[in-house]
PDB file of C-alpha atoms in Angstrom:
ATOM      1  CA  MET A   1     140.235-153.815 -49.181  1.00 81.00           C
ATOM      2  CA  ASP A   2     139.999-157.330 -47.626  1.00 94.00           C
ATOM      3  CA  LEU A   3     137.555-158.732 -50.276  1.00 96.00           C
ATOM      4  CA  PRO A   4     137.308-162.359 -48.665  1.00 96.00           C
ATOM      5  CA  GLU A   5     136.192-160.823 -45.328  1.00 97.00           C
ATOM      6  CA  ARG A   6     133.759-158.318 -47.082  1.00 97.00           C
ATOM      7  CA  ILE A   7     132.278-161.474 -48.876  1.00 97.00           C
ATOM      8  CA  ARG A   8     131.923-163.194 -45.704  1.00 97.00           C
ATOM      9  CA  ALA A   9     130.328-160.263 -43.765  1.00 97.00           C
ATOM     10  CA  ALA A  10     127.906-159.389 -46.554  1.00 97.00           C
ATOM     11  CA  THR A  11     126.765-163.042 -46.663  1.00 97.00           C
ATOM     12  CA  ARG A  12     126.193-163.019 -42.987  1.00 97.00           C
ATOM     13  CA  ARG A  13     124.178-159.855 -43.129  1.00 97.00           C
ATOM     14  CA  ALA A  14     122.057-161.024 -46.208  1.00 97.00           C
ATOM     15  CA  LEU A  15     121.389-164.343 -44.721  1.00 96.00           C
ATOM     16  CA  ASP A  16     120.162-162.663 -41.495  1.00 96.00           C
ATOM     17  CA  SER A  17     118.012-160.198 -43.369  1.00 95.00           C
ATOM     18  CA  GLY A  18     116.568-162.863 -45.735  1.00 95.00           C
ATOM     19  CA  ALA A  19     117.675-160.968 -48.844  1.00 96.00           C
ATOM     20  CA  LEU A  20     120.079-163.948 -49.694  1.00 95.00           C
ATOM     21  CA  GLN A  21     118.282-167.014 -50.802  1.00 94.00           C
ATOM     22  CA  PRO A  22     120.748-169.978 -51.289  1.00 94.00           C
ATOM     23  CA  ILE A  23     119.591-173.111 -53.083  1.00 91.00           C
ATOM     24  CA  PRO A  24     120.759-176.228 -51.376  1.00 91.00           C
ATOM     25  CA  THR A  25     122.134-178.884 -53.692  1.00 89.00           C
ATOM     26  CA  ARG A  26     123.486-182.346 -53.294  1.00 87.00           C
ATOM     27  CA  PRO A  27     126.641-183.123 -55.439  1.00 89.00           C
ATOM     28  CA  GLN A  28     127.428-186.163 -57.086  1.00 89.00           C
ATOM     29  CA  VAL A  29     130.606-186.900 -59.039  1.00 91.00           C
ATOM     30  CA  VAL A  30     130.377-188.782 -62.506  1.00 92.00           C
ATOM     31  CA  ARG A  31     133.423-189.836 -64.460  1.00 90.00           C
ATOM     32  CA  ASP A  32     133.219-189.610 -68.135  1.00 90.00           C
ATOM     33  CA  GLN A  33     136.205-190.437 -70.362  1.00 85.00           C
ATOM     34  CA  GLY A  34     138.607-189.980 -67.488  1.00 82.00           C
ATOM     35  CA  LEU A  35     137.163-186.571 -66.476  1.00 85.00           C
ATOM     36  CA  ASP A  36     135.239-186.022 -63.158  1.00 88.00           C
ATOM     37  CA  PHE A  37     131.976-184.040 -63.415  1.00 91.00           C
ATOM     38  CA  VAL A  38     130.317-182.622 -60.341  1.00 92.00           C
ATOM     39  CA  LEU A  39     126.486-182.936 -60.889  1.00 93.00           C
ATOM     40  CA  ARG A  40     124.672-180.714 -58.483  1.00 93.00           C
ATOM     41  CA  VAL A  41     120.928-181.375 -58.123  1.00 91.00           C
ATOM     42  CA  GLY A  42     118.670-179.039 -56.383  1.00 85.00           C
ATOM     43  CA  ASP A  43     115.164-177.025 -56.603  1.00 80.00           C
ATOM     44  CA  LEU A  44     116.175-174.308 -59.032  1.00 67.00           C
ATOM     45  CA  ARG A  45     112.400-173.281 -59.372  1.00 64.00           C
ATOM     46  CA  ARG A  46     113.014-170.025 -57.458  1.00 54.00           C
ATOM     47  CA  LYS A  47     115.763-168.798 -59.631  1.00 51.00           C
ATOM     48  CA  SER A  48     113.903-169.778 -62.767  1.00 47.00           C
ATOM     49  CA  ASP A  49     110.772-168.167 -61.588  1.00 46.00           C
ATOM     50  CA  SER A  50     112.477-164.914 -60.903  1.00 48.00           C
ATOM     51  CA  GLU A  51     114.114-164.876 -64.180  1.00 50.00           C
ATOM     52  CA  GLN A  52     110.684-165.476 -66.097  1.00 49.00           C
ATOM     53  CA  ARG A  53     108.967-162.706 -64.174  1.00 45.00           C
ATOM     54  CA  GLN A  54     111.699-160.362 -65.137  1.00 49.00           C
ATOM     55  CA  ARG A  55     111.516-161.279 -68.843  1.00 48.00           C
ATOM     56  CA  ALA A  56     107.561-161.318 -68.665  1.00 45.00           C
ATOM     57  CA  ALA A  57     107.401-157.820 -67.284  1.00 46.00           C
ATOM     58  CA  PRO A  58     105.828-155.183 -69.568  1.00 48.00           C
ATOM     59  CA  GLN A  59     109.076-153.531 -69.521  1.00 53.00           C
ATOM     60  CA  PRO A  60     111.770-156.173 -68.668  1.00 65.00           C
ATOM     61  CA  THR A  61     113.157-155.506 -65.176  1.00 75.00           C
ATOM     62  CA  ASN A  62     116.936-155.259 -64.678  1.00 89.00           C
ATOM     63  CA  PRO A  63     118.029-156.668 -61.318  1.00 91.00           C
ATOM     64  CA  PHE A  64     121.285-154.801 -61.353  1.00 94.00           C
ATOM     65  CA  LEU A  65     119.881-151.204 -62.065  1.00 92.00           C
ATOM     66  CA  PRO A  66     119.572-150.306 -59.309  1.00 93.00           C
ATOM     67  CA  TYR A  67     120.895-153.332 -57.486  1.00 93.00           C
ATOM     68  CA  ASP A  68     119.779-154.344 -54.009  1.00 94.00           C
ATOM     69  CA  PRO A  69     121.915-152.699 -51.449  1.00 95.00           C
ATOM     70  CA  ALA A  70     121.644-155.812 -49.402  1.00 96.00           C
ATOM     71  CA  MET A  71     123.613-157.731 -52.068  1.00 96.00           C
ATOM     72  CA  LEU A  72     126.590-155.022 -52.187  1.00 97.00           C
ATOM     73  CA  VAL A  73     129.956-156.351 -51.164  1.00 98.00           C
ATOM     74  CA  ALA A  74     132.219-153.505 -52.273  1.00 97.00           C
ATOM     75  CA  GLU A  75     132.369-150.788 -54.767  1.00 97.00           C
ATOM     76  CA  LEU A  76     135.360-151.927 -56.916  1.00 97.00           C
ATOM     77  CA  SER A  77     135.714-148.932 -59.045  1.00 97.00           C
ATOM     78  CA  ASP A  78     133.823-146.008 -60.524  1.00 97.00           C
ATOM     79  CA  THR A  79     132.476-148.519 -63.255  1.00 97.00           C
ATOM     80  CA  HIS A  80     132.105-151.846 -61.420  1.00 98.00           C
ATOM     81  CA  ALA A  81     130.486-153.178 -58.080  1.00 98.00           C
ATOM     82  CA  LEU A  82     130.786-156.428 -56.454  1.00 98.00           C
ATOM     83  CA  LEU A  83     127.506-158.082 -55.485  1.00 98.00           C
ATOM     84  CA  LEU A  84     126.349-161.458 -53.840  1.00 98.00           C
ATOM     85  CA  ASN A  85     124.602-163.765 -56.286  1.00 96.00           C
ATOM     86  CA  LYS A  86     121.021-163.768 -54.526  1.00 94.00           C
ATOM     87  CA  PHE A  87     120.338-167.458 -55.495  1.00 93.00           C
ATOM     88  CA  GLN A  88     123.540-169.194 -54.497  1.00 93.00           C
ATOM     89  CA  VAL A  89     124.181-172.760 -55.335  1.00 90.00           C
ATOM     90  CA  LEU A  90     127.677-172.622 -53.948  1.00 91.00           C
ATOM     91  CA  GLU A  91     128.882-170.272 -50.927  1.00 92.00           C
ATOM     92  CA  GLY A  92     131.087-167.295 -51.873  1.00 95.00           C
ATOM     93  CA  HIS A  93     129.032-166.918 -55.479  1.00 97.00           C
ATOM     94  CA  VAL A  94     129.622-163.315 -56.359  1.00 98.00           C
ATOM     95  CA  LEU A  95     129.141-161.150 -59.282  1.00 98.00           C
ATOM     96  CA  VAL A  96     131.232-158.369 -61.003  1.00 98.00           C
ATOM     97  CA  VAL A  97     128.623-155.939 -62.288  1.00 98.00           C
ATOM     98  CA  THR A  98     128.959-152.865 -64.443  1.00 97.00           C
ATOM     99  CA  ARG A  99     127.290-149.859 -62.420  1.00 96.00           C
ATOM    100  CA  ALA A 100     126.064-148.369 -65.740  1.00 95.00           C
ATOM    101  CA  PHE A 101     124.079-150.714 -68.303  1.00 96.00           C
ATOM    102  CA  ALA A 102     126.540-152.529 -70.530  1.00 96.00           C
ATOM    103  CA  GLU A 103     125.421-155.507 -72.989  1.00 96.00           C
ATOM    104  CA  GLN A 104     126.262-159.010 -71.989  1.00 96.00           C
ATOM    105  CA  GLU A 105     126.611-159.749 -75.799  1.00 95.00           C
ATOM    106  CA  ALA A 106     129.219-156.921 -76.309  1.00 96.00           C
ATOM    107  CA  ALA A 107     133.019-157.413 -75.931  1.00 97.00           C
ATOM    108  CA  LEU A 108     134.320-157.149 -72.663  1.00 98.00           C
ATOM    109  CA  GLU A 109     136.549-154.175 -71.946  1.00 97.00           C
ATOM    110  CA  GLU A 110     139.699-153.365 -70.082  1.00 98.00           C
ATOM    111  CA  ALA A 111     137.593-151.912 -67.233  1.00 98.00           C
ATOM    112  CA  ASP A 112     135.981-155.367 -66.912  1.00 98.00           C
ATOM    113  CA  PHE A 113     139.109-157.214 -66.586  1.00 98.00           C
ATOM    114  CA  ALA A 114     140.473-154.642 -64.007  1.00 98.00           C
ATOM    115  CA  ALA A 115     137.613-155.288 -61.884  1.00 98.00           C
ATOM    116  CA  VAL A 116     137.695-159.111 -62.159  1.00 98.00           C
ATOM    117  CA  ALA A 117     141.354-159.312 -61.558  1.00 98.00           C
ATOM    118  CA  GLN A 118     141.167-157.332 -58.407  1.00 97.00           C
ATOM    119  CA  VAL A 119     138.685-159.910 -57.056  1.00 97.00           C
ATOM    120  CA  LEU A 120     140.777-162.953 -58.534  1.00 96.00           C
ATOM    121  CA  ARG A 121     143.996-161.644 -56.930  1.00 95.00           C
ATOM    122  CA  GLN A 122     142.460-161.827 -53.575  1.00 95.00           C
ATOM    123  CA  THR A 123     140.324-165.060 -53.816  1.00 94.00           C
ATOM    124  CA  ALA A 124     142.145-167.205 -56.269  1.00 92.00           C
ATOM    125  CA  GLY A 125     138.896-168.117 -57.544  1.00 94.00           C
ATOM    126  CA  LEU A 126     137.137-168.843 -60.790  1.00 96.00           C
ATOM    127  CA  ALA A 127     135.736-166.127 -62.892  1.00 98.00           C
ATOM    128  CA  PHE A 128     133.118-167.149 -65.682  1.00 98.00           C
ATOM    129  CA  PHE A 129     131.245-165.370 -68.179  1.00 98.00           C
ATOM    130  CA  ASN A 130     128.238-166.465 -70.330  1.00 98.00           C
ATOM    131  CA  GLY A 131     128.382-164.354 -73.541  1.00 97.00           C
ATOM    132  CA  GLY A 132     124.602-164.327 -74.484  1.00 95.00           C
ATOM    133  CA  ALA A 133     121.593-166.579 -74.200  1.00 95.00           C
ATOM    134  CA  ALA A 134     123.393-169.241 -76.460  1.00 95.00           C
ATOM    135  CA  ALA A 135     125.961-169.406 -73.696  1.00 97.00           C
ATOM    136  CA  GLY A 136     123.551-169.729 -70.674  1.00 95.00           C
ATOM    137  CA  ALA A 137     122.958-165.984 -69.774  1.00 95.00           C
ATOM    138  CA  SER A 138     120.008-165.112 -68.155  1.00 90.00           C
ATOM    139  CA  GLN A 139     120.557-161.349 -67.846  1.00 93.00           C
ATOM    140  CA  ARG A 140     121.410-158.694 -70.581  1.00 94.00           C
ATOM    141  CA  HIS A 141     123.184-156.381 -68.162  1.00 96.00           C
ATOM    142  CA  ARG A 142     127.013-157.423 -68.074  1.00 97.00           C
ATOM    143  CA  HIS A 143     127.944-159.423 -65.218  1.00 98.00           C
ATOM    144  CA  VAL A 144     130.959-161.683 -64.617  1.00 98.00           C
ATOM    145  CA  GLN A 145     130.583-164.387 -62.031  1.00 98.00           C
ATOM    146  CA  LEU A 146     132.978-165.708 -59.590  1.00 98.00           C
ATOM    147  CA  LEU A 147     133.167-168.853 -57.288  1.00 96.00           C
ATOM    148  CA  PRO A 148     135.851-170.316 -54.947  1.00 93.00           C
ATOM    149  CA  TRP A 149     138.156-172.657 -56.950  1.00 90.00           C
ATOM    150  CA  PRO A 150     138.304-175.618 -56.976  1.00 85.00           C
ATOM    151  CA  LEU A 151     134.423-176.123 -57.118  1.00 82.00           C
ATOM    152  CA  MET A 152     134.840-179.498 -55.355  1.00 77.00           C
ATOM    153  CA  PRO A 153     137.479-180.625 -52.810  1.00 70.00           C
ATOM    154  CA  ALA A 154     140.311-182.482 -54.527  1.00 66.00           C
ATOM    155  CA  ALA A 155     139.863-185.411 -52.387  1.00 67.00           C
ATOM    156  CA  GLU A 156     136.212-185.861 -53.991  1.00 72.00           C
ATOM    157  CA  ALA A 157     136.783-184.978 -57.554  1.00 70.00           C
ATOM    158  CA  GLN A 158     139.687-183.978 -59.688  1.00 73.00           C
ATOM    159  CA  PRO A 159     139.546-180.200 -60.567  1.00 72.00           C
ATOM    160  CA  PHE A 160     139.309-179.454 -64.207  1.00 79.00           C
ATOM    161  CA  ASP A 161     142.397-177.836 -65.633  1.00 81.00           C
ATOM    162  CA  PRO A 162     142.145-177.292 -69.596  1.00 79.00           C
ATOM    163  CA  ARG A 163     146.081-177.107 -69.856  1.00 75.00           C
ATOM    164  CA  GLN A 164     146.158-180.845 -69.071  1.00 71.00           C
ATOM    165  CA  TRP A 165     142.867-181.726 -71.130  1.00 64.00           C
ATOM    166  CA  ALA A 166     144.904-180.788 -74.306  1.00 59.00           C
ATOM    167  CA  GLN A 167     147.372-183.491 -73.408  1.00 57.00           C
ATOM    168  CA  ARG A 168     144.639-186.240 -73.358  1.00 59.00           C
ATOM    169  CA  GLU A 169     144.440-188.540 -75.974  1.00 54.00           C
ATOM    170  CA  ALA A 170     140.592-187.823 -76.598  1.00 58.00           C
ATOM    171  CA  GLY A 171     141.360-184.252 -76.538  1.00 62.00           C
ATOM    172  CA  TRP A 172     138.471-181.668 -76.521  1.00 68.00           C
ATOM    173  CA  PRO A 173     135.544-182.436 -78.865  1.00 71.00           C
ATOM    174  CA  PHE A 174     134.467-178.719 -79.278  1.00 76.00           C
ATOM    175  CA  ALA A 175     135.912-175.436 -80.346  1.00 81.00           C
ATOM    176  CA  HIS A 176     137.801-173.710 -77.646  1.00 89.00           C
ATOM    177  CA  ALA A 177     141.055-171.784 -76.992  1.00 91.00           C
ATOM    178  CA  CYS A 178     143.105-171.562 -73.837  1.00 92.00           C
ATOM    179  CA  VAL A 179     146.162-169.499 -72.617  1.00 94.00           C
ATOM    180  CA  GLU A 180     148.281-169.618 -69.459  1.00 94.00           C
ATOM    181  CA  LEU A 181     148.228-166.395 -67.233  1.00 96.00           C
ATOM    182  CA  SER A 182     151.023-165.134 -65.005  1.00 95.00           C
ATOM    183  CA  PRO A 183     150.863-162.560 -62.093  1.00 94.00           C
ATOM    184  CA  GLN A 184     151.937-160.026 -64.399  1.00 96.00           C
ATOM    185  CA  ASP A 185     148.857-160.576 -66.679  1.00 96.00           C
ATOM    186  CA  LEU A 186     146.655-160.142 -63.532  1.00 95.00           C
ATOM    187  CA  ALA A 187     148.494-156.929 -62.629  1.00 96.00           C
ATOM    188  CA  GLN A 188     147.775-155.321 -66.131  1.00 97.00           C
ATOM    189  CA  PRO A 189     144.186-155.416 -67.315  1.00 97.00           C
ATOM    190  CA  ALA A 190     145.293-154.301 -70.800  1.00 98.00           C
ATOM    191  CA  ARG A 191     147.227-157.584 -71.034  1.00 98.00           C
ATOM    192  CA  LEU A 192     144.232-159.657 -69.871  1.00 98.00           C
ATOM    193  CA  ARG A 193     142.178-157.841 -72.591  1.00 98.00           C
ATOM    194  CA  ALA A 194     144.657-158.633 -75.231  1.00 98.00           C
ATOM    195  CA  ARG A 195     144.651-162.299 -74.266  1.00 97.00           C
ATOM    196  CA  TYR A 196     140.878-162.252 -74.564  1.00 98.00           C
ATOM    197  CA  ASP A 197     140.941-160.868 -77.892  1.00 97.00           C
ATOM    198  CA  HIS A 198     143.313-163.330 -79.178  1.00 97.00           C
ATOM    199  CA  LEU A 199     141.441-166.263 -77.710  1.00 96.00           C
ATOM    200  CA  ILE A 200     138.075-164.859 -78.984  1.00 97.00           C
ATOM    201  CA  ALA A 201     139.568-164.513 -82.505  1.00 96.00           C
ATOM    202  CA  GLY A 202     140.784-168.141 -81.904  1.00 94.00           C
ATOM    203  CA  ILE A 203     137.305-169.504 -81.911  1.00 94.00           C
ATOM    204  CA  GLY A 204     136.201-167.459 -85.012  1.00 95.00           C
ATOM    205  CA  LEU A 205     134.335-164.577 -83.013  1.00 96.00           C
ATOM    206  CA  GLY A 206     135.165-160.818 -82.497  1.00 95.00           C
ATOM    207  CA  GLY A 207     135.020-157.981 -85.058  1.00 92.00           C
ATOM    208  CA  ALA A 208     132.293-158.384 -87.561  1.00 91.00           C
ATOM    209  CA  ALA A 209     131.488-161.851 -86.247  1.00 93.00           C
ATOM    210  CA  GLY A 210     130.253-160.224 -82.857  1.00 94.00           C
ATOM    211  CA  TYR A 211     130.752-161.531 -79.400  1.00 96.00           C
ATOM    212  CA  SER A 212     127.498-163.584 -78.818  1.00 94.00           C
ATOM    213  CA  GLY A 213     127.788-167.340 -78.314  1.00 96.00           C
ATOM    214  CA  TYR A 214     130.810-168.172 -76.162  1.00 97.00           C
ATOM    215  CA  ASN A 215     131.808-168.794 -72.509  1.00 97.00           C
ATOM    216  CA  LEU A 216     134.772-167.243 -70.911  1.00 98.00           C
ATOM    217  CA  LEU A 217     136.555-168.965 -67.757  1.00 96.00           C
ATOM    218  CA  MET A 218     139.440-167.581 -66.016  1.00 97.00           C
ATOM    219  CA  THR A 219     141.526-168.442 -62.795  1.00 95.00           C
ATOM    220  CA  PRO A 220     144.749-166.661 -61.639  1.00 95.00           C
ATOM    221  CA  ASP A 221     146.620-169.418 -63.855  1.00 94.00           C
ATOM    222  CA  TRP A 222     144.708-169.665 -67.011  1.00 95.00           C
ATOM    223  CA  MET A 223     142.020-168.436 -69.314  1.00 96.00           C
ATOM    224  CA  MET A 224     139.778-170.278 -71.722  1.00 95.00           C
ATOM    225  CA  VAL A 225     136.888-169.444 -74.142  1.00 96.00           C
ATOM    226  CA  VAL A 226     134.405-171.901 -75.673  1.00 95.00           C
ATOM    227  CA  ARG A 227     132.264-171.247 -78.576  1.00 96.00           C
ATOM    228  CA  ARG A 228     128.575-172.213 -77.842  1.00 96.00           C
ATOM    229  CA  SER A 229     125.620-172.752 -80.144  1.00 95.00           C
ATOM    230  CA  ARG A 230     122.865-173.110 -77.753  1.00 95.00           C
ATOM    231  CA  GLY A 231     122.027-172.585 -74.202  1.00 96.00           C
ATOM    232  CA  ALA A 232     120.437-176.079 -73.744  1.00 97.00           C
ATOM    233  CA  HIS A 233     120.031-179.506 -75.213  1.00 96.00           C
ATOM    234  CA  GLU A 234     117.193-181.796 -74.722  1.00 95.00           C
ATOM    235  CA  GLY A 235     116.039-179.446 -71.794  1.00 94.00           C
ATOM    236  CA  LEU A 236     119.334-179.726 -69.937  1.00 96.00           C
ATOM    237  CA  GLY A 237     120.784-176.256 -69.521  1.00 96.00           C
ATOM    238  CA  VAL A 238     124.506-175.374 -69.617  1.00 96.00           C
ATOM    239  CA  ASN A 239     126.486-172.227 -68.674  1.00 96.00           C
ATOM    240  CA  ALA A 240     130.201-171.725 -68.343  1.00 96.00           C
ATOM    241  CA  LEU A 241     130.341-173.989 -65.340  1.00 95.00           C
ATOM    242  CA  GLY A 242     129.666-176.785 -67.487  1.00 94.00           C
ATOM    243  CA  PHE A 243     133.163-176.405 -68.939  1.00 92.00           C
ATOM    244  CA  ALA A 244     134.678-176.404 -65.387  1.00 91.00           C
ATOM    245  CA  GLY A 245     133.181-179.569 -64.742  1.00 90.00           C
ATOM    246  CA  THR A 246     129.957-178.635 -62.899  1.00 93.00           C
ATOM    247  CA  LEU A 247     126.433-179.002 -64.229  1.00 95.00           C
ATOM    248  CA  LEU A 248     123.371-177.790 -62.218  1.00 94.00           C
ATOM    249  CA  LEU A 249     120.328-180.013 -62.449  1.00 94.00           C
ATOM    250  CA  ARG A 250     116.594-179.326 -61.536  1.00 91.00           C
ATOM    251  CA  GLY A 251     115.777-182.870 -60.150  1.00 90.00           C
ATOM    252  CA  GLU A 252     116.211-186.597 -60.463  1.00 91.00           C
ATOM    253  CA  GLU A 253     114.573-186.835 -63.861  1.00 93.00           C
ATOM    254  CA  GLU A 254     117.293-184.496 -65.373  1.00 94.00           C
ATOM    255  CA  LEU A 255     120.018-186.271 -63.333  1.00 94.00           C
ATOM    256  CA  GLN A 256     118.817-189.586 -64.944  1.00 94.00           C
ATOM    257  CA  ARG A 257     118.683-188.029 -68.348  1.00 95.00           C
ATOM    258  CA  LEU A 258     122.241-186.530 -67.887  1.00 96.00           C
ATOM    259  CA  ARG A 259     123.538-189.886 -66.834  1.00 95.00           C
ATOM    260  CA  LEU A 260     122.263-191.722 -69.872  1.00 95.00           C
ATOM    261  CA  MET A 261     123.611-188.982 -72.192  1.00 95.00           C
ATOM    262  CA  GLY A 262     126.965-188.347 -70.574  1.00 95.00           C
ATOM    263  CA  PRO A 263     128.320-184.855 -69.574  1.00 94.00           C
ATOM    264  CA  LEU A 264     130.672-184.840 -72.297  1.00 91.00           C
ATOM    265  CA  ALA A 265     128.058-185.372 -74.894  1.00 93.00           C
ATOM    266  CA  LEU A 266     125.930-182.849 -73.384  1.00 95.00           C
ATOM    267  CA  LEU A 267     128.869-180.239 -73.635  1.00 93.00           C
ATOM    268  CA  ARG A 268     129.434-181.343 -77.082  1.00 92.00           C
ATOM    269  CA  ALA A 269     125.728-180.775 -78.121  1.00 95.00           C
ATOM    270  CA  VAL A 270     125.728-177.191 -76.844  1.00 96.00           C
ATOM    271  CA  SER A 271     129.084-176.069 -78.258  1.00 92.00           C
ATOM    272  CA  ARG A 272     130.415-175.650 -81.801  1.00 77.00           C
TER     273      ARG A 272
END
């Protein structure tokens, strides 16, 4: 299964039909304590309005049950499908979604890692997961998101790499845990699940503490988890992409507020 070509073909079809509604943004690079952050400013009202309608419905709707056939890229397995993200900010944004309902705030399972690894092996992208509303999740139905990596050409911004952050004098100002991955890890979902369990325990979650309030980020080379305390600070929302150096903003007013606050201060405020 040639997933990169399937993603391109599905994108062309969904654009032609109007099912895909990308959100144009303009990127700006801001350096904070030696780290490059990509700030993407755009009109996110369509996405926000759609999410509010789903929550306000007499019986909250689930966009993945059933999913829109126009968004389908591939059936990855008996348990997971690969869909386009309807409101794309970056081209190639896809979702690994459980075919049956599973809670976003429950532990990720071996089948989740098998599906995600299948995509990562072919795309060498970034997988990211928002574990609950406090981590930036907008849907209860379990979905892992994937984007091409790095998120910005190296000529314009230095991609984040948590293996290097630990070597910085300033270090990380929030609770996180990171591990390197090998091709053998990607080929064995049970190993990925074990790595995840170890990292989750390292930030004080899992077991009786539950699985709500964290972000997971993963490339073919590393996996990282960050513990979260809230989904936003002073009106500025943060999901897992914030910890990959990318923040989405809803206009010039938010951009100016973030410039005054500083990206690292925002990440510190929403983590614990």
